Amino acid sequence: MRPPVLIACGLGAAALLPLLLGTYPIHVLTVACYYVILASSWNLIAGYTGLFSLAHHAFAGIGAYASALLAVRAGAPVPAAIVCGGLCAGAAGYGLGSVTLRMRALYLALATWAFAESARIVVSMEYGVTRGDLGLAVPLLLPTSSPRPYYELFLVCAAATVAGLALLLRSRIGYRLRAIRDDETVARAAGVDTVRWKRFVFGMSSGIAGLAGALYGHYVGLLSPAAMQFDEMALIIIMVILGGQRTLVGPVIGAVVVEVASEGLRAYGQLRMVVFALLVLAIMRVYPPGLAGLGRALWTRLRHGQPRRRYHRASGPAT
Amino acid sequence: MADPLLSILGVRKLFGGVAAVCDVAMTVAAGEIRGLIGPNGSGKTTLLNLIGGQERPDGGEIRLDGRRISGLPADRIAALGVARTFQVPRVFRSMTVLDNVLVPACADHRRTAWAQARGRAETLLRLTRLDAMGRMEARALSGGQAMLLQMARCLAAEPLVLCLLDEPFAGVHPAIKARMIETIVQINRERGVAFLIVSHEMSVLGQLAPRVSVMHNGAWIAEGPLADVAGNPRVVEAYLGRGGSGPLSPAAPGGV
Ligand SMILES: Nc1ncnc2c1ncn2[C@@H]1O[C@H](COP(=O)(O)OP(=O)(O)OP(=O)(O)O)[C@@H](O)[C@H]1O
Ligand SMILES: [Mg+2]
């Protein structure tokens, strides 16, 4: 089967799932779609562009709070509020990207983490506006208590995100981002305006995260700063690494597997995170292509009797 | 001589108070192939970094076609037609060999149609004998192949008026080396592209470059046809210390 056919079949099957499943599993899959959007957009900035931002969950939170506050305090219609939430997060991301332009790996990670923590603290402290840890009741997007329309909406949004990223990465912009990831100096020497595209990718990925966060807020109906804790970022990282970074399907698989598994293992509480963390360590050590790479290797083996292309380790010999 | 394409006017670069490049003044004419030689650590790479915008000069000025380029970001300098390779080969390791050569076509200033850029990239890969590896990840290339890939990427730039090549022949097989020389000459003739080539291989420079410039301890010390420069006492002294003799004849060790 060709990939487009495969994708169409997968989407069709996903759309039909509500016919088979009860309310709770559908809710879990809705949340999984939310994480597909977050993981895919983080993969854009961290995987494809090499900017290891640790503020992705904070941008989802910023989008969610901006949208909720617009709807609650200013009475904006929910769809408009969601769009504004995404724009706010995108603008914040663009700003953070501009401030951290010259920072390399570890410093960028630290700076973005500090930003995320500050954002969370501001949200908890400004309880006059955000109601802090008490939680902010948010008007729902759809006038229904059934999870199914939400599931369909999130499914469409997740599919649109992945499709949009696929187009983006195939375009000249995708070349620029991958070139920046591999060697920023050389990308610049080849005429790529690295400053512009690093800001762009920060704004873009944060904007997507903000939209997802806003949408999610108006689905669950209650926001609290807990969603901006670092656990959330860890979860996104786990999903991307487990699924396979720098592939389009990796974060999709990772998000669904991790979300479904962590619901299934709910009884084990925080222990789940330990298991996931160990899994991530093992994958990074033994098989960086992750589940997506594993699937691809199995697929070629099934079709050709042997692996077609050898996988090259990320670190090569020094020059 | 025609108006210079590249003018380096008293350029200086300090690293922690030590001058890596010290008041260098030289010019390169449009369409010229110029050699740049000097002992290890004499500041050749640093000078290329200053021209390409990878480093900012601490003093002096660099002009391209009369327009000041020192202080501009490297991508703006590239947009004016300056491309380069690096002494230690640098390629986009996770991209395919073909995609590496397509990156210049994705530069912000480029408006070339994609099909045309692709055709050009494939031609350059054939020229450098890398066409069979077009779909391989660049990290799989050997050192010499990476050197060739850099060269192909450099020549894929557009506009292209000046190529800065930093030891492009180091570690390259003689047969391929001959092909690279051929390519340089061809591009130079057909498109009038100027080359500034750093190399320790005197025989190659003797073949390629009508004139060479010599650096020593960050300073420009001599310039002229290789044979003349090789007899210059200051150059001899720079290479061998006081009392040495004739290190730079095209037949000297270090050539092919
Ligand atoms: N980033 C840097 N920081 C500190 N010192 C530097 C830096 N780059 C170059 N230098 C110093 O500047 C001097 C000139 O270096 P450069 O690399 O330009 O020499 P070169 O002529 O290219 O030598 P080679 O033939 O060995 O490549 C050297 O003494 C080097 O140690
Ligand atoms: Mg050097």
Coordinates of C-alpha atoms and ligand atoms in Angstrom, one line a residue:
Chain A
M1 CA 0.0 0.0 0.0
R2 CA 1.2 3.5 -0.7
P3 CA 1.6 6.0 2.2
P4 CA -1.3 8.3 1.2
V5 CA -3.7 5.3 1.0
L6 CA -2.4 4.1 4.4
I7 CA -2.9 7.5 5.9
A8 CA -6.4 7.8 4.5
C9 CA -7.3 4.4 5.9
G10 CA -5.8 5.2 9.3
L11 CA -7.8 8.5 9.5
G12 CA -11.0 6.8 8.4
A13 CA -10.5 4.1 11.0
A14 CA -9.8 6.7 13.7
A15 CA -13.0 8.6 12.7
L16 CA -15.0 5.5 13.0
L17 CA -13.6 4.5 16.5
P18 CA -16.4 6.4 18.4
L19 CA -18.9 3.8 17.0
L20 CA -17.1 1.1 18.9
L21 CA -15.9 2.8 22.0
G22 CA -17.5 4.2 25.2
T23 CA -17.3 7.7 26.4
Y24 CA -14.2 7.4 28.5
P25 CA -12.0 5.8 25.8
I26 CA -13.1 8.5 23.4
H27 CA -12.0 11.1 25.9
V28 CA -8.6 9.5 26.2
L29 CA -8.2 9.5 22.4
T30 CA -9.3 13.2 22.3
V31 CA -6.5 14.0 24.8
A32 CA -4.1 11.8 22.7
C33 CA -5.0 14.0 19.7
Y34 CA -4.2 17.1 21.8
Y35 CA -0.8 15.6 22.5
V36 CA -0.2 14.7 18.9
I37 CA -0.4 18.4 18.1
L38 CA 1.9 19.3 20.9
A39 CA 4.4 16.6 20.2
S40 CA 4.4 17.3 16.4
S41 CA 4.9 21.0 16.9
W42 CA 7.7 20.4 19.4
N43 CA 9.3 18.0 16.9
L44 CA 9.4 20.9 14.4
I45 CA 11.4 23.1 16.7
A46 CA 13.5 20.6 18.6
G47 CA 13.8 17.7 16.1
Y48 CA 13.9 19.4 12.7
T49 CA 15.5 22.7 13.7
G50 CA 17.6 21.5 16.6
L51 CA 16.3 24.2 19.1
F52 CA 15.8 22.2 22.2
S53 CA 13.1 24.4 23.8
L54 CA 11.7 23.4 27.2
A55 CA 8.9 25.9 27.1
H56 CA 6.4 24.1 24.8
H57 CA 4.0 23.2 27.5
A58 CA 4.1 26.8 28.7
F59 CA 3.0 28.1 25.3
A60 CA 0.1 25.7 25.4
G61 CA -0.7 27.2 28.8
I62 CA -0.3 30.7 27.6
G63 CA -2.7 30.0 24.7
A64 CA -5.2 28.3 27.0
Y65 CA -5.2 31.2 29.6
A66 CA -5.2 33.9 27.0
S67 CA -8.2 32.4 25.3
A68 CA -10.0 31.6 28.5
L69 CA -9.5 35.1 29.9
L70 CA -10.7 36.7 26.7
A71 CA -13.8 34.6 26.8
V72 CA -14.4 34.9 30.6
R73 CA -13.3 38.5 31.3
A74 CA -14.0 40.1 27.9
G75 CA -16.9 38.0 26.8
A76 CA -15.2 37.2 23.4
P77 CA -16.9 34.4 21.4
V78 CA -15.0 31.2 22.1
P79 CA -13.7 30.5 18.5
A80 CA -12.3 34.0 18.2
A81 CA -10.8 33.7 21.7
I82 CA -9.1 30.4 20.7
V83 CA -7.5 32.1 17.6
C84 CA -6.3 35.0 19.8
G85 CA -4.9 32.5 22.3
G86 CA -2.9 30.9 19.5
L87 CA -1.7 34.3 18.3
C88 CA -0.7 35.3 21.9
A89 CA 1.4 32.1 22.3
G90 CA 2.9 32.6 18.9
A91 CA 3.9 36.2 19.7
A92 CA 5.4 35.1 23.0
G93 CA 7.3 32.3 21.2
Y94 CA 8.6 34.8 18.6
G95 CA 9.8 37.0 21.5
L96 CA 11.4 34.2 23.4
G97 CA 13.1 33.0 20.1
S98 CA 14.4 36.5 19.6
V99 CA 15.9 36.8 23.0
T100 CA 17.5 33.4 22.9
L101 CA 18.9 33.7 19.3
R102 CA 22.5 33.4 20.1
M103 CA 22.2 30.7 22.8
R104 CA 23.5 27.2 22.1
A105 CA 22.0 23.9 23.2
L106 CA 22.3 23.8 27.0
Y107 CA 21.8 27.5 27.5
L108 CA 18.8 27.6 25.3
A109 CA 17.3 24.7 27.2
L110 CA 17.9 26.5 30.5
A111 CA 16.6 29.8 29.3
T112 CA 13.4 28.3 27.9
W113 CA 12.9 26.3 31.1
A114 CA 13.3 29.4 33.2
F115 CA 10.8 31.2 30.9
A116 CA 8.3 28.4 31.3
E117 CA 8.6 28.3 35.1
S118 CA 8.2 32.1 35.3
A119 CA 5.1 31.9 33.2
R120 CA 3.6 29.2 35.4
I121 CA 4.4 31.2 38.6
V122 CA 2.9 34.3 37.1
V123 CA -0.3 32.4 36.4
S124 CA -0.5 31.0 39.9
M125 CA 0.3 34.3 41.6
E126 CA -2.0 36.5 39.6
Y127 CA -5.0 34.7 41.1
G128 CA -7.0 37.9 41.0
V129 CA -7.1 37.5 37.2
T130 CA -6.4 33.8 36.7
R131 CA -7.9 32.4 39.9
G132 CA -4.6 30.7 40.4
D133 CA -4.6 27.2 41.9
L134 CA -8.4 27.4 42.5
G135 CA -8.8 26.9 38.7
L136 CA -10.5 29.0 36.1
A137 CA -13.9 27.8 34.8
V138 CA -13.8 28.1 31.1
P139 CA -16.8 28.2 28.7
L140 CA -17.1 25.2 26.5
L141 CA -16.5 25.4 22.8
L142 CA -19.4 23.1 21.7
P143 CA -22.9 23.1 23.2
T144 CA -22.8 19.4 24.0
S145 CA -21.8 17.0 26.7
S146 CA -21.0 14.2 24.3
P147 CA -17.3 13.7 23.8
R148 CA -17.7 12.6 20.2
P149 CA -17.9 16.0 18.4
Y150 CA -14.8 17.1 20.4
Y151 CA -13.0 13.9 19.4
E152 CA -13.8 14.6 15.7
L153 CA -12.7 18.2 16.1
F154 CA -9.4 17.3 17.7
L155 CA -8.8 14.5 15.2
V156 CA -9.2 17.0 12.3
C157 CA -6.9 19.5 14.0
A158 CA -4.3 16.9 14.7
A159 CA -4.4 15.7 11.1
A160 CA -4.3 19.3 9.8
T161 CA -1.3 20.0 12.0
V162 CA 0.7 17.0 10.8
A163 CA -0.3 17.7 7.1
G164 CA 0.7 21.3 7.5
L165 CA 4.0 20.4 9.0
A166 CA 4.6 17.9 6.2
L167 CA 4.0 20.6 3.6
L168 CA 6.2 23.0 5.5
L169 CA 9.1 20.6 5.8
R170 CA 9.0 19.7 2.1
S171 CA 9.2 23.4 1.1
R172 CA 12.3 25.5 1.0
I173 CA 11.5 26.5 4.6
G174 CA 12.0 22.8 5.6
Y175 CA 15.5 22.8 3.9
R176 CA 16.4 26.0 5.8
L177 CA 15.4 24.5 9.1
R178 CA 17.2 21.3 8.6
A179 CA 20.3 23.1 7.4
I180 CA 20.2 25.3 10.6
R181 CA 20.0 22.2 12.7
D182 CA 23.0 20.6 11.1
D183 CA 25.3 23.6 10.9
E184 CA 24.1 27.1 11.5
T185 CA 27.3 28.7 10.4
V186 CA 27.3 26.9 7.1
A187 CA 23.6 27.5 6.6
R188 CA 24.3 31.2 7.0
A189 CA 27.3 31.1 4.6
A190 CA 25.0 29.5 2.1
G191 CA 22.7 32.5 2.3
V192 CA 20.0 31.3 4.8
D193 CA 18.9 34.1 7.1
T194 CA 19.2 32.0 10.2
V195 CA 17.9 34.7 12.5
R196 CA 14.7 35.1 10.6
W197 CA 14.0 31.4 10.4
K198 CA 14.8 30.6 14.0
R199 CA 12.4 33.3 15.1
F200 CA 9.9 31.9 12.6
V201 CA 10.1 28.4 13.9
F202 CA 9.8 29.6 17.5
G203 CA 6.7 31.6 16.7
M204 CA 5.2 28.9 14.5
S205 CA 5.6 26.0 16.9
S206 CA 4.5 28.1 19.9
G207 CA 1.5 29.3 18.0
I208 CA 0.4 25.8 17.2
A209 CA 1.0 24.8 20.9
G210 CA -1.1 27.8 21.9
L211 CA -4.0 26.9 19.6
A212 CA -3.9 23.4 20.9
G213 CA -3.9 24.6 24.5
A214 CA -6.7 27.0 23.9
L215 CA -8.8 24.3 22.2
Y216 CA -8.1 21.9 25.1
G217 CA -9.1 24.5 27.7
H218 CA -12.5 25.0 26.1
Y219 CA -12.9 21.2 26.0
V220 CA -12.1 20.4 29.6
G221 CA -13.7 23.5 30.9
L222 CA -11.3 24.1 33.8
L223 CA -7.8 25.5 33.7
S224 CA -5.2 25.4 36.4
P225 CA -1.4 26.2 36.5
A226 CA -0.8 22.5 37.1
A227 CA -1.0 22.0 33.4
M228 CA 2.1 24.3 33.1
Q229 CA 4.2 22.1 35.3
F230 CA 7.4 20.6 33.9
D231 CA 5.8 17.1 33.9
E232 CA 3.9 18.2 30.8
M233 CA 7.1 19.1 29.0
A234 CA 8.6 15.8 30.1
L235 CA 5.6 14.0 28.6
I236 CA 6.0 15.8 25.3
I237 CA 9.7 14.9 25.1
I238 CA 9.0 11.3 26.0
M239 CA 6.4 11.1 23.3
V240 CA 8.7 12.5 20.6
I241 CA 11.7 10.4 21.6
L242 CA 9.8 7.2 22.0
G243 CA 7.9 7.7 18.7
G244 CA 11.0 8.8 16.8
Q245 CA 12.2 12.4 16.4
R246 CA 12.6 14.0 13.0
T247 CA 9.9 11.9 11.5
L248 CA 6.3 13.0 10.9
V249 CA 4.7 9.8 12.2
G250 CA 7.0 9.5 15.2
P251 CA 5.3 12.1 17.4
V252 CA 1.9 10.8 16.3
I253 CA 2.7 7.2 17.4
G254 CA 4.5 8.4 20.5
A255 CA 1.6 10.6 21.6
V256 CA -1.0 8.0 21.2
V257 CA 1.0 5.2 22.7
V258 CA 2.1 7.2 25.8
E259 CA -1.3 8.8 26.4
V260 CA -3.2 5.4 26.1
A261 CA -0.6 3.6 28.1
S262 CA -0.5 6.2 30.9
E263 CA -4.3 5.9 31.1
G264 CA -4.1 2.2 31.2
L265 CA -1.4 2.4 34.0
R266 CA -3.2 5.1 35.9
A267 CA -3.2 2.9 39.0
Y268 CA 0.6 3.1 39.2
G269 CA 0.5 6.9 39.6
Q270 CA 3.9 8.7 39.3
L271 CA 5.7 5.4 38.7
R272 CA 4.5 5.6 35.1
M273 CA 6.8 8.6 34.5
V274 CA 9.7 6.6 35.8
V275 CA 9.0 3.8 33.4
F276 CA 8.6 6.2 30.5
A277 CA 11.8 8.0 31.5
L278 CA 13.7 4.7 31.6
L279 CA 12.3 3.8 28.2
V280 CA 13.4 7.1 26.7
L281 CA 16.9 6.5 28.1
A282 CA 17.0 3.1 26.6
I283 CA 15.8 4.3 23.2
M284 CA 18.3 7.1 23.1
R285 CA 21.1 4.7 24.0
V286 CA 20.1 1.7 21.8
Y287 CA 17.8 2.8 19.0
P288 CA 17.3 6.6 18.4
P289 CA 14.9 6.2 15.5
G290 CA 12.3 5.1 18.0
L291 CA 9.0 3.3 17.2
A292 CA 8.6 5.0 13.8
G293 CA 12.1 3.7 12.8
L294 CA 11.3 0.3 14.2
G295 CA 8.0 0.2 12.2
R296 CA 9.8 1.3 9.0
A297 CA 12.5 -1.3 9.5
L298 CA 9.9 -4.1 10.0
W299 CA 8.0 -2.9 7.0
T300 CA 11.0 -3.0 4.6
R301 CA 12.0 -6.3 6.0
L302 CA 8.5 -7.7 5.4
R303 CA 8.6 -6.4 1.8
H304 CA 12.1 -7.1 0.8
G305 CA 13.2 -9.9 3.1
Q306 CA 16.0 -7.8 4.5
P307 CA 16.6 -4.2 5.7
R308 CA 17.1 -2.0 2.7
R309 CA 19.0 0.9 4.3
R310 CA 21.3 0.7 7.3
Y311 CA 20.7 3.2 10.0
H312 CA 23.6 5.5 10.8
R313 CA 24.2 6.5 14.3
A314 CA 23.7 10.2 15.2
S315 CA 27.3 10.6 16.3
G316 CA 29.9 9.9 13.6
P317 CA 33.7 9.8 13.8
A318 CA 35.4 13.1 14.5
T319 CA 36.9 14.9 11.6
Chain B
M1 CA 44.1 46.0 -13.9
A2 CA 40.4 46.3 -13.8
D3 CA 38.6 47.7 -10.7
P4 CA 39.1 45.3 -7.9
L5 CA 36.3 42.9 -7.1
L6 CA 37.5 42.5 -3.5
S7 CA 39.4 45.1 -1.6
I8 CA 40.8 44.3 1.8
L9 CA 41.8 47.6 3.5
G10 CA 44.0 47.4 6.5
V11 CA 41.9 44.6 8.1
R12 CA 42.7 43.5 11.6
K13 CA 41.4 40.7 13.8
L14 CA 42.4 40.1 17.4
F15 CA 41.9 37.0 19.5
G16 CA 42.4 37.8 23.2
G17 CA 44.8 40.6 22.4
V18 CA 46.8 38.5 19.8
A19 CA 46.5 39.6 16.2
A20 CA 45.5 36.7 14.0
V21 CA 45.2 39.1 11.1
C22 CA 47.1 42.3 11.2
D23 CA 46.5 45.3 8.9
V24 CA 46.2 43.1 5.8
A25 CA 45.7 45.1 2.6
M26 CA 45.2 43.3 -0.7
T27 CA 42.8 43.2 -3.7
V28 CA 41.4 40.5 -5.9
A29 CA 40.3 41.4 -9.4
A30 CA 37.0 40.3 -10.9
G31 CA 37.4 36.9 -12.6
E32 CA 40.9 36.3 -11.1
I33 CA 42.1 33.1 -9.5
R34 CA 44.3 34.1 -6.6
G35 CA 46.4 31.8 -4.4
L36 CA 46.8 32.5 -0.7
I37 CA 49.7 30.8 1.0
G38 CA 51.6 31.1 4.3
P39 CA 52.9 28.9 7.1
N40 CA 50.5 27.3 9.6
G41 CA 48.8 29.8 11.9
S42 CA 49.6 32.7 9.6
G43 CA 46.0 33.9 9.5
K44 CA 44.7 32.6 6.1
T45 CA 41.6 30.9 7.5
T46 CA 40.9 33.9 9.7
L47 CA 41.2 36.2 6.6
L48 CA 38.6 34.0 4.8
N49 CA 36.3 34.2 7.9
L50 CA 36.5 38.0 7.8
I51 CA 35.7 38.1 4.1
G52 CA 32.8 35.6 4.4
G53 CA 31.4 37.3 7.5
Q54 CA 32.0 34.4 9.8
E55 CA 34.1 36.8 11.9
R56 CA 33.9 40.6 12.3
P57 CA 37.1 42.6 11.8
D58 CA 38.3 44.7 14.7
G59 CA 39.6 47.3 12.4
G60 CA 39.8 48.1 8.7
E61 CA 37.3 47.5 6.0
I62 CA 36.4 45.0 3.3
R63 CA 34.7 46.0 0.1
L64 CA 33.1 43.9 -2.6
D65 CA 32.6 45.8 -5.9
G66 CA 33.2 49.0 -3.9
R67 CA 30.5 48.2 -1.4
R68 CA 31.4 47.8 2.2
I69 CA 30.7 44.2 3.3
S70 CA 32.6 44.0 6.6
G71 CA 30.1 44.0 9.4
L72 CA 27.3 42.6 7.3
P73 CA 25.8 39.3 8.4
A74 CA 27.2 36.3 6.5
D75 CA 23.9 35.6 4.7
R76 CA 23.9 39.1 3.3
I77 CA 27.4 38.7 2.1
A78 CA 26.4 35.3 0.5
A79 CA 23.5 37.2 -1.2
L80 CA 26.1 39.4 -2.9
G81 CA 27.8 36.4 -4.4
V82 CA 30.5 35.3 -2.0
A83 CA 30.5 31.5 -1.3
R84 CA 33.0 29.4 0.6
T85 CA 34.3 26.0 1.7
F86 CA 35.8 25.2 5.1
Q87 CA 39.3 23.8 5.9
V88 CA 37.7 21.0 8.0
P89 CA 34.9 20.0 5.7
R90 CA 31.5 21.0 6.9
V91 CA 28.4 19.5 5.4
F92 CA 24.8 19.2 6.5
R93 CA 25.2 15.7 8.0
S94 CA 21.6 14.6 8.4
M95 CA 20.6 15.8 4.9
T96 CA 21.2 13.8 1.7
V97 CA 24.1 14.6 -0.5
L98 CA 21.7 16.1 -3.1
D99 CA 19.9 18.1 -0.5
N100 CA 23.2 19.6 0.6
V101 CA 23.7 21.1 -2.8
L102 CA 20.1 22.3 -2.8
V103 CA 20.5 24.4 0.3
P104 CA 22.0 27.4 -1.5
A105 CA 18.9 27.3 -3.7
C106 CA 16.9 27.8 -0.5
A107 CA 18.8 30.9 0.5
D108 CA 16.6 33.8 1.3
H109 CA 17.7 35.9 -1.6
R110 CA 17.2 33.1 -4.2
R111 CA 14.2 33.1 -6.6
T112 CA 15.4 30.3 -8.8
A113 CA 12.8 27.8 -10.0
W114 CA 13.1 24.5 -8.1
A115 CA 13.4 22.3 -11.1
Q116 CA 16.2 24.4 -12.4
A117 CA 18.1 24.4 -9.1
R118 CA 17.7 20.6 -9.0
G119 CA 19.1 20.2 -12.4
R120 CA 22.0 22.4 -11.5
A121 CA 22.7 20.5 -8.3
E122 CA 22.7 17.2 -10.2
T123 CA 25.2 18.6 -12.7
L124 CA 27.5 19.7 -9.9
L125 CA 27.3 16.2 -8.3
R126 CA 28.3 14.6 -11.6
L127 CA 31.1 17.1 -11.9
T128 CA 32.4 16.1 -8.4
R129 CA 31.7 12.4 -9.0
L130 CA 29.2 12.3 -6.1
D131 CA 26.1 11.6 -8.3
A132 CA 25.9 8.0 -7.3
M133 CA 25.6 9.0 -3.6
G134 CA 22.9 11.7 -4.1
R135 CA 20.4 10.0 -1.9
M136 CA 22.8 9.0 0.9
E137 CA 23.0 11.0 4.1
A138 CA 26.0 13.2 4.0
R139 CA 27.3 11.9 7.3
A140 CA 28.2 8.7 5.5
L141 CA 30.7 10.5 3.2
S142 CA 34.5 10.1 3.6
G143 CA 36.6 13.2 4.4
G144 CA 37.6 13.6 0.8
Q145 CA 34.1 13.2 -0.4
A146 CA 32.8 15.7 2.1
M147 CA 35.5 18.1 0.8
L148 CA 34.0 17.6 -2.7
L149 CA 30.5 18.1 -1.5
Q150 CA 31.4 21.4 0.1
M151 CA 32.9 22.5 -3.2
A152 CA 29.7 21.5 -5.1
R153 CA 27.6 23.4 -2.5
C154 CA 29.8 26.4 -2.9
L155 CA 29.4 26.4 -6.7
A156 CA 25.7 26.0 -6.4
A157 CA 25.4 29.5 -5.1
E158 CA 23.8 32.3 -7.1
P159 CA 24.8 35.0 -7.8
L160 CA 28.4 33.9 -7.6
V161 CA 31.3 36.3 -8.0
L162 CA 33.8 35.1 -5.5
C163 CA 34.6 31.6 -4.1
L164 CA 36.7 31.3 -1.0
L165 CA 38.3 27.8 -0.9
D166 CA 40.2 26.9 2.3
E167 CA 42.6 24.1 1.4
P168 CA 40.2 22.4 -1.0
F169 CA 42.8 19.8 -2.2
A170 CA 43.8 18.5 1.2
G171 CA 43.3 14.8 1.4
V172 CA 41.9 14.6 -2.1
H173 CA 42.9 11.8 -4.6
P174 CA 45.1 13.1 -7.4
A175 CA 42.6 12.1 -10.1
I176 CA 39.8 13.9 -8.3
K177 CA 42.2 16.8 -7.7
A178 CA 42.7 17.1 -11.4
R179 CA 39.0 17.2 -11.9
M180 CA 38.6 19.9 -9.2
I181 CA 41.2 22.0 -10.9
E182 CA 39.4 21.5 -14.2
T183 CA 36.1 22.5 -12.6
I184 CA 37.6 25.6 -11.1
V185 CA 39.1 26.7 -14.4
Q186 CA 35.9 26.0 -16.2
I187 CA 33.7 27.9 -13.8
N188 CA 36.2 30.7 -13.8
R189 CA 36.2 31.0 -17.6
E190 CA 32.5 30.4 -18.3
R191 CA 31.0 32.5 -15.5
G192 CA 33.9 34.9 -14.7
V193 CA 33.8 33.8 -11.0
A194 CA 36.9 34.9 -9.0
F195 CA 38.6 32.4 -6.7
L196 CA 40.7 33.0 -3.6
I197 CA 42.3 29.6 -2.8
V198 CA 44.2 28.8 0.3
S199 CA 46.5 25.9 -0.3
H200 CA 49.8 24.4 0.8
E201 CA 50.1 22.6 -2.6
M202 CA 52.4 24.8 -4.6
S203 CA 52.3 22.7 -7.8
V204 CA 48.5 23.1 -7.9
L205 CA 48.6 26.8 -7.2
G206 CA 51.3 27.1 -9.8
Q207 CA 48.9 25.6 -12.3
L208 CA 45.8 27.5 -11.3
A209 CA 46.7 30.9 -9.9
P210 CA 48.7 33.5 -12.0
R211 CA 49.3 35.3 -8.7
V212 CA 49.6 34.3 -5.1
S213 CA 49.6 36.4 -1.9
V214 CA 51.7 35.4 1.1
M215 CA 50.8 35.8 4.7
H216 CA 53.0 35.5 7.8
N217 CA 52.1 36.0 11.4
G218 CA 48.8 37.6 10.3
A219 CA 50.4 40.1 8.0
W220 CA 50.5 40.3 4.2
I221 CA 54.2 40.0 3.2
A222 CA 54.4 39.4 -0.5
E223 CA 52.4 39.0 -3.7
G224 CA 53.1 38.0 -7.3
P225 CA 53.5 35.1 -9.6
L226 CA 54.4 32.0 -7.5
A227 CA 57.9 31.6 -9.0
D228 CA 58.8 35.3 -8.1
V229 CA 57.3 35.0 -4.7
A230 CA 59.2 31.8 -4.0
G231 CA 62.5 33.6 -4.4
N232 CA 61.5 36.6 -2.2
P233 CA 63.8 36.6 0.8
R234 CA 60.9 37.6 3.2
V235 CA 58.9 34.6 2.1
V236 CA 61.8 32.3 2.4
E237 CA 62.4 33.5 5.9
A238 CA 58.8 33.2 6.8
Y239 CA 58.7 29.5 5.8
L240 CA 62.2 28.4 6.9
G241 CA 63.4 31.0 9.4
R242 CA 66.5 33.0 8.8
G243 CA 69.1 31.2 6.6
G244 CA 66.8 28.8 4.8
S245 CA 66.7 28.3 1.1
G246 CA 64.1 28.0 -1.7
P247 CA 61.0 26.3 -0.1
L248 CA 58.5 27.2 -2.6
S249 CA 59.6 26.1 -6.0
P250 CA 56.8 24.1 -7.7
A251 CA 58.8 21.0 -7.4
A252 CA 59.4 21.3 -3.6
P253 CA 58.0 18.6 -1.3
G254 CA 54.4 19.4 -0.3
G255 CA 53.4 19.6 -4.0
V256 CA 52.0 16.7 -5.8
Ligands
LIG1 N1 38.7 31.5 17.3 C1 39.9 31.7 17.6 N2 40.3 32.0 18.9 C2 41.6 32.2 19.2 N3 42.6 32.2 18.4 C3 42.3 31.9 17.1 C4 41.0 31.6 16.6 N4 41.0 31.4 15.3 C5 42.3 31.5 15.0 N5 43.1 31.8 16.0 C6 44.5 32.0 16.0 O1 44.8 32.9 14.9 C7 46.0 32.5 14.3 C8 45.8 32.3 12.8 O2 44.9 31.2 12.6 P1 44.4 30.7 11.2 O3 43.5 29.5 11.4 O4 43.8 31.8 10.5 O5 45.7 30.2 10.5 P2 45.9 29.5 9.1 O6 46.8 30.4 8.3 O7 44.6 29.2 8.5 O8 46.7 28.2 9.5 P3 46.6 26.7 8.8 O9 47.5 26.7 7.6 O10 47.2 25.9 9.9 O11 45.2 26.4 8.5 C9 46.5 31.2 15.0 O12 47.5 31.5 15.8 C10 45.3 30.7 15.7 O13 45.7 30.1 17.0
MG2 MG 43.7 27.5 8.0

